[in-house]
mmCIF file of C-alpha atoms in Angstrom:
data_model
loop_
_atom_site.group_PDB
_atom_site.id
_atom_site.type_symbol
_atom_site.label_atom_id
_atom_site.label_comp_id
_atom_site.label_asym_id
_atom_site.label_seq_id
_atom_site.Cartn_x
_atom_site.Cartn_y
_atom_site.Cartn_z
ATOM 1 C CA MET A 18 -26.306 -34.643 -44.884
ATOM 2 C CA LYS A 19 -23.735 -37.192 -43.763
ATOM 3 C CA LYS A 20 -24.450 -40.810 -44.582
ATOM 4 C CA GLN A 21 -24.588 -43.074 -41.542
ATOM 5 C CA LEU A 22 -22.060 -45.860 -41.521
ATOM 6 C CA ASN A 23 -22.349 -49.180 -39.746
ATOM 7 C CA ARG A 24 -19.489 -51.308 -38.423
ATOM 8 C CA TYR A 25 -19.977 -53.862 -41.220
ATOM 9 C CA LYS A 26 -19.349 -51.308 -43.989
ATOM 10 C CA PHE A 27 -16.418 -49.872 -42.032
ATOM 11 C CA GLU A 28 -14.844 -53.319 -41.772
ATOM 12 C CA LYS A 29 -15.650 -54.269 -45.396
ATOM 13 C CA ILE A 30 -14.411 -51.124 -47.144
ATOM 14 C CA SER A 31 -11.120 -52.844 -48.023
ATOM 15 C CA SER A 32 -12.764 -55.793 -49.737
ATOM 16 C CA MET A 33 -15.150 -53.415 -51.538
ATOM 17 C CA MET A 34 -12.217 -51.325 -52.809
ATOM 18 C CA THR A 35 -10.296 -54.473 -53.804
ATOM 19 C CA LYS A 36 -13.258 -55.617 -55.898
ATOM 20 C CA GLU A 37 -13.460 -52.214 -57.556
ATOM 21 C CA PHE A 38 -9.753 -51.398 -58.044
ATOM 22 C CA GLY A 39 -7.931 -54.727 -57.760
ATOM 23 C CA LYS A 40 -4.699 -55.197 -55.854
ATOM 24 C CA ILE A 41 -0.973 -54.968 -56.411
ATOM 25 C CA ALA A 42 0.289 -58.235 -57.845
ATOM 26 C CA LYS A 43 2.969 -60.032 -55.854
ATOM 27 C CA GLY A 44 6.354 -58.854 -57.079
ATOM 28 C CA GLU A 45 4.954 -55.606 -58.554
ATOM 29 C CA GLU A 46 5.371 -53.521 -55.394
ATOM 30 C CA ASP A 47 8.448 -51.665 -56.692
ATOM 31 C CA ALA A 48 6.284 -49.792 -59.204
ATOM 32 C CA TYR A 49 4.573 -48.112 -56.225
ATOM 33 C CA THR A 50 7.677 -47.174 -54.202
ATOM 34 C CA MET A 51 7.123 -43.446 -54.669
ATOM 35 C CA LEU A 52 3.743 -43.754 -52.932
ATOM 36 C CA PHE A 53 4.714 -46.388 -50.358
ATOM 37 C CA ALA A 54 7.669 -44.328 -49.109
ATOM 38 C CA PRO A 55 5.736 -41.321 -47.756
ATOM 39 C CA MET A 56 2.802 -43.443 -46.557
ATOM 40 C CA GLU A 57 4.924 -45.871 -44.572
ATOM 41 C CA GLY A 58 7.417 -43.203 -43.528
ATOM 42 C CA ASN A 59 4.641 -41.032 -42.111
ATOM 43 C CA LEU A 60 3.132 -44.008 -40.267
ATOM 44 C CA LEU A 61 6.526 -44.880 -38.776
ATOM 45 C CA LYS A 62 7.156 -41.292 -37.652
ATOM 46 C CA LEU A 63 3.785 -41.189 -35.911
ATOM 47 C CA HIS A 64 4.335 -44.587 -34.275
ATOM 48 C CA ARG A 65 7.713 -43.413 -32.977
ATOM 49 C CA GLU A 66 5.996 -40.394 -31.428
ATOM 50 C CA ASN A 67 3.417 -42.616 -29.704
ATOM 51 C CA PRO A 68 3.917 -46.423 -29.652
ATOM 52 C CA ASP A 69 0.218 -46.860 -28.772
ATOM 53 C CA ARG A 70 -0.386 -46.120 -32.456
ATOM 54 C CA ASN A 71 -0.149 -49.808 -33.273
ATOM 55 C CA GLY A 72 -1.141 -52.027 -36.192
ATOM 56 C CA ARG A 73 -4.791 -52.138 -35.195
ATOM 57 C CA ARG A 74 -4.973 -48.351 -35.097
ATOM 58 C CA ALA A 75 -3.202 -48.175 -38.468
ATOM 59 C CA ILE A 76 -5.783 -50.525 -40.024
ATOM 60 C CA GLU A 77 -8.576 -48.348 -38.619
ATOM 61 C CA ALA A 78 -6.821 -45.321 -40.162
ATOM 62 C CA ILE A 79 -6.613 -47.090 -43.527
ATOM 63 C CA HIS A 80 -10.346 -47.854 -43.387
ATOM 64 C CA VAL A 81 -11.120 -44.205 -42.627
ATOM 65 C CA CYS A 82 -8.914 -43.105 -45.559
ATOM 66 C CA LEU A 83 -10.574 -45.587 -47.919
ATOM 67 C CA LEU A 84 -14.016 -44.360 -46.865
ATOM 68 C CA LEU A 85 -12.978 -40.737 -47.392
ATOM 69 C CA ILE A 86 -11.703 -41.631 -50.877
ATOM 70 C CA ASP A 87 -14.909 -43.551 -51.598
ATOM 71 C CA GLY A 88 -16.774 -40.427 -50.538
ATOM 72 C CA TYR A 89 -14.775 -38.278 -52.957
ATOM 73 C CA LEU A 90 -15.473 -40.724 -55.790
ATOM 74 C CA THR A 91 -19.188 -41.159 -55.093
ATOM 75 C CA ASP A 92 -19.858 -37.624 -53.832
ATOM 76 C CA THR A 93 -20.898 -39.054 -50.457
ATOM 77 C CA GLU A 94 -20.006 -37.666 -47.073
ATOM 78 C CA TYR A 95 -19.858 -40.430 -44.476
ATOM 79 C CA ASP A 96 -20.380 -39.839 -40.786
ATOM 80 C CA LEU A 97 -17.027 -41.093 -39.507
ATOM 81 C CA ASN A 98 -17.350 -39.682 -35.983
ATOM 82 C CA GLY A 99 -17.547 -43.117 -34.387
ATOM 83 C CA TYR A 100 -14.512 -44.327 -36.341
ATOM 84 C CA ARG A 101 -12.090 -41.407 -36.171
ATOM 85 C CA THR A 102 -10.722 -41.703 -32.657
ATOM 86 C CA PRO A 103 -7.936 -40.001 -30.719
ATOM 87 C CA GLU A 104 -6.033 -43.299 -31.034
ATOM 88 C CA ASN A 105 -6.102 -43.391 -34.858
ATOM 89 C CA GLU A 106 -6.569 -39.739 -35.876
ATOM 90 C CA ALA A 107 -2.857 -38.921 -36.200
ATOM 91 C CA LEU A 108 -2.389 -41.991 -38.418
ATOM 92 C CA VAL A 109 -5.380 -40.976 -40.560
ATOM 93 C CA ASN A 110 -3.863 -37.523 -40.985
ATOM 94 C CA GLY A 111 -0.380 -38.902 -41.714
ATOM 95 C CA LEU A 112 -1.716 -41.155 -44.444
ATOM 96 C CA LEU A 113 -3.885 -38.431 -45.981
ATOM 97 C CA MET A 114 -1.012 -35.953 -45.930
ATOM 98 C CA SER A 115 1.016 -38.403 -48.016
ATOM 99 C CA PHE A 116 -1.291 -38.312 -51.076
ATOM 100 C CA ASP A 117 -4.641 -36.537 -50.592
ATOM 101 C CA PRO A 118 -5.050 -33.241 -52.465
ATOM 102 C CA PHE A 119 -8.114 -32.401 -50.371
ATOM 103 C CA THR A 120 -6.114 -32.646 -47.130
ATOM 104 C CA ASN A 121 -2.663 -31.421 -48.166
ATOM 105 C CA ASP A 122 -2.387 -28.118 -50.058
ATOM 106 C CA GLU A 123 1.114 -29.031 -51.296
ATOM 107 C CA VAL A 124 -0.274 -32.198 -52.883
ATOM 108 C CA ARG A 125 -3.114 -30.228 -54.483
ATOM 109 C CA GLU A 126 -0.643 -27.715 -55.890
ATOM 110 C CA ALA A 127 1.674 -30.439 -57.239
ATOM 111 C CA ALA A 128 -1.233 -32.408 -58.725
ATOM 112 C CA SER A 129 -2.987 -29.424 -60.299
ATOM 113 C CA GLY A 130 -0.663 -29.289 -63.277
ATOM 114 C CA TYR A 131 -1.394 -32.893 -64.187
ATOM 115 C CA TRP A 132 -4.787 -33.826 -62.780
ATOM 116 C CA GLU A 133 -8.221 -32.232 -63.125
ATOM 117 C CA LEU A 134 -9.458 -32.933 -59.591
ATOM 118 C CA THR A 135 -13.001 -31.858 -60.426
ATOM 119 C CA SER A 136 -13.259 -34.474 -63.175
ATOM 120 C CA PRO A 137 -14.779 -37.780 -61.963
ATOM 121 C CA VAL A 138 -12.594 -39.695 -64.448
ATOM 122 C CA ASP A 139 -9.366 -37.990 -63.335
ATOM 123 C CA LEU A 140 -10.343 -38.270 -59.676
ATOM 124 C CA ARG A 141 -10.851 -42.017 -60.009
ATOM 125 C CA SER A 142 -7.531 -42.371 -61.859
ATOM 126 C CA TYR A 143 -5.725 -40.182 -59.335
ATOM 127 C CA PHE A 144 -6.847 -42.227 -56.340
ATOM 128 C CA ARG A 145 -6.309 -45.660 -57.946
ATOM 129 C CA ASP A 146 -2.654 -46.030 -56.911
ATOM 130 C CA PRO A 147 -3.075 -44.650 -53.375
ATOM 131 C CA ILE A 148 -5.988 -47.084 -52.883
ATOM 132 C CA LEU A 149 -3.836 -49.991 -54.075
ATOM 133 C CA CYS A 150 -1.046 -48.933 -51.711
ATOM 134 C CA LEU A 151 -3.385 -48.572 -48.738
ATOM 135 C CA LEU A 152 -4.768 -52.050 -49.407
ATOM 136 C CA ARG A 153 -1.253 -53.521 -49.600
ATOM 137 C CA ILE A 154 -0.173 -51.765 -46.403
ATOM 138 C CA GLU A 155 -3.246 -53.159 -44.635
ATOM 139 C CA LYS A 156 -2.301 -56.664 -45.786
ATOM 140 C CA SER A 157 1.282 -56.122 -44.614
ATOM 141 C CA ILE A 158 0.102 -54.897 -41.209
ATOM 142 C CA GLY A 159 -1.972 -58.062 -40.837
ATOM 143 C CA LEU A 160 0.999 -60.266 -41.706
ATOM 144 C CA TRP A 161 3.478 -58.497 -39.434
ATOM 145 C CA THR A 162 0.992 -58.250 -36.565
ATOM 146 C CA GLU A 163 0.537 -62.005 -36.760
ATOM 147 C CA GLU A 164 4.329 -62.462 -36.800
ATOM 148 C CA GLY A 165 5.346 -59.868 -34.220
ATOM 149 C CA GLY A 166 2.337 -58.724 -32.217
ATOM 150 C CA ALA A 167 0.564 -55.383 -32.047
ATOM 151 C CA ASN A 168 3.652 -53.429 -33.117
ATOM 152 C CA GLY A 169 5.051 -56.075 -35.478
ATOM 153 C CA TYR A 170 4.451 -53.957 -38.563
ATOM 154 C CA PHE A 171 6.270 -50.996 -37.061
ATOM 155 C CA SER A 172 9.188 -53.220 -35.986
ATOM 156 C CA TYR A 173 9.366 -54.426 -39.586
ATOM 157 C CA LEU A 174 9.326 -50.832 -40.889
ATOM 158 C CA GLU A 175 12.011 -49.803 -38.420
ATOM 159 C CA GLN A 176 14.250 -52.665 -39.589
ATOM 160 C CA THR A 177 13.688 -52.089 -43.304
ATOM 161 C CA ILE A 178 13.256 -48.335 -43.818
ATOM 162 C CA GLY A 179 13.869 -46.916 -40.337
ATOM 163 C CA ALA A 180 17.362 -45.601 -41.089
ATOM 164 C CA ALA A 181 16.003 -43.635 -44.070
ATOM 165 C CA VAL A 182 13.064 -42.095 -42.166
ATOM 166 C CA PRO A 183 14.001 -38.881 -40.348
ATOM 167 C CA ARG A 184 13.151 -38.643 -36.670
ATOM 168 C CA ASP A 185 10.833 -35.683 -37.114
ATOM 169 C CA LEU A 186 7.112 -35.156 -37.605
ATOM 170 C CA LYS A 187 7.247 -33.573 -41.056
ATOM 171 C CA MET A 188 4.691 -35.438 -43.136
ATOM 172 C CA ASN A 189 6.042 -36.322 -46.573
ATOM 173 C CA PHE A 190 3.973 -36.777 -49.712
ATOM 174 C CA SER A 191 3.994 -38.008 -53.266
ATOM 175 C CA VAL A 192 1.668 -37.364 -56.184
ATOM 176 C CA PRO A 193 0.666 -40.310 -58.392
ATOM 177 C CA ILE A 194 1.775 -39.967 -61.985
ATOM 178 C CA LYS A 195 -0.836 -39.589 -64.675
ATOM 179 C CA ARG A 196 -0.706 -42.586 -66.945
ATOM 180 C CA GLN A 197 -1.688 -42.204 -70.571
ATOM 181 C CA PRO A 198 -4.682 -44.314 -71.607
#
């Protein structure tokens, strides 16, 4: 049975995940480039396809992704019907395709040699870096939306990585590396 979700929990998932997993320290972003690149590239591709996919919709997509990850980690299935909308669904899918082995078969195949995705310990370790990246992207969207309006984040992406992001809809991915304890 799917667990009902209220607006408060939907809005607070980021702060809950930050408390549990922490955040990327200022100046340490380069260590996450291999995960940021497909996440932000996929978001930019989808924004180019439909400019109505703005910063607000991207934040909603991040919240949906964080709740799906929380569900994987706690063995909970949330009822996200009221939160997955036509306006944010492509962004949700683009983000998930960039790292989620339960959404993207290529990611599952690449991860299977390194990660035991049925192990709660490995699952938590696997999703740590994608969670940190999603939280940082959400923060960046907030900053650039404040600076440049609803599409400020996407204008920033276009200026910084736009030339390196192909003008297609192929969703790219990366698999987090397994760190030794």
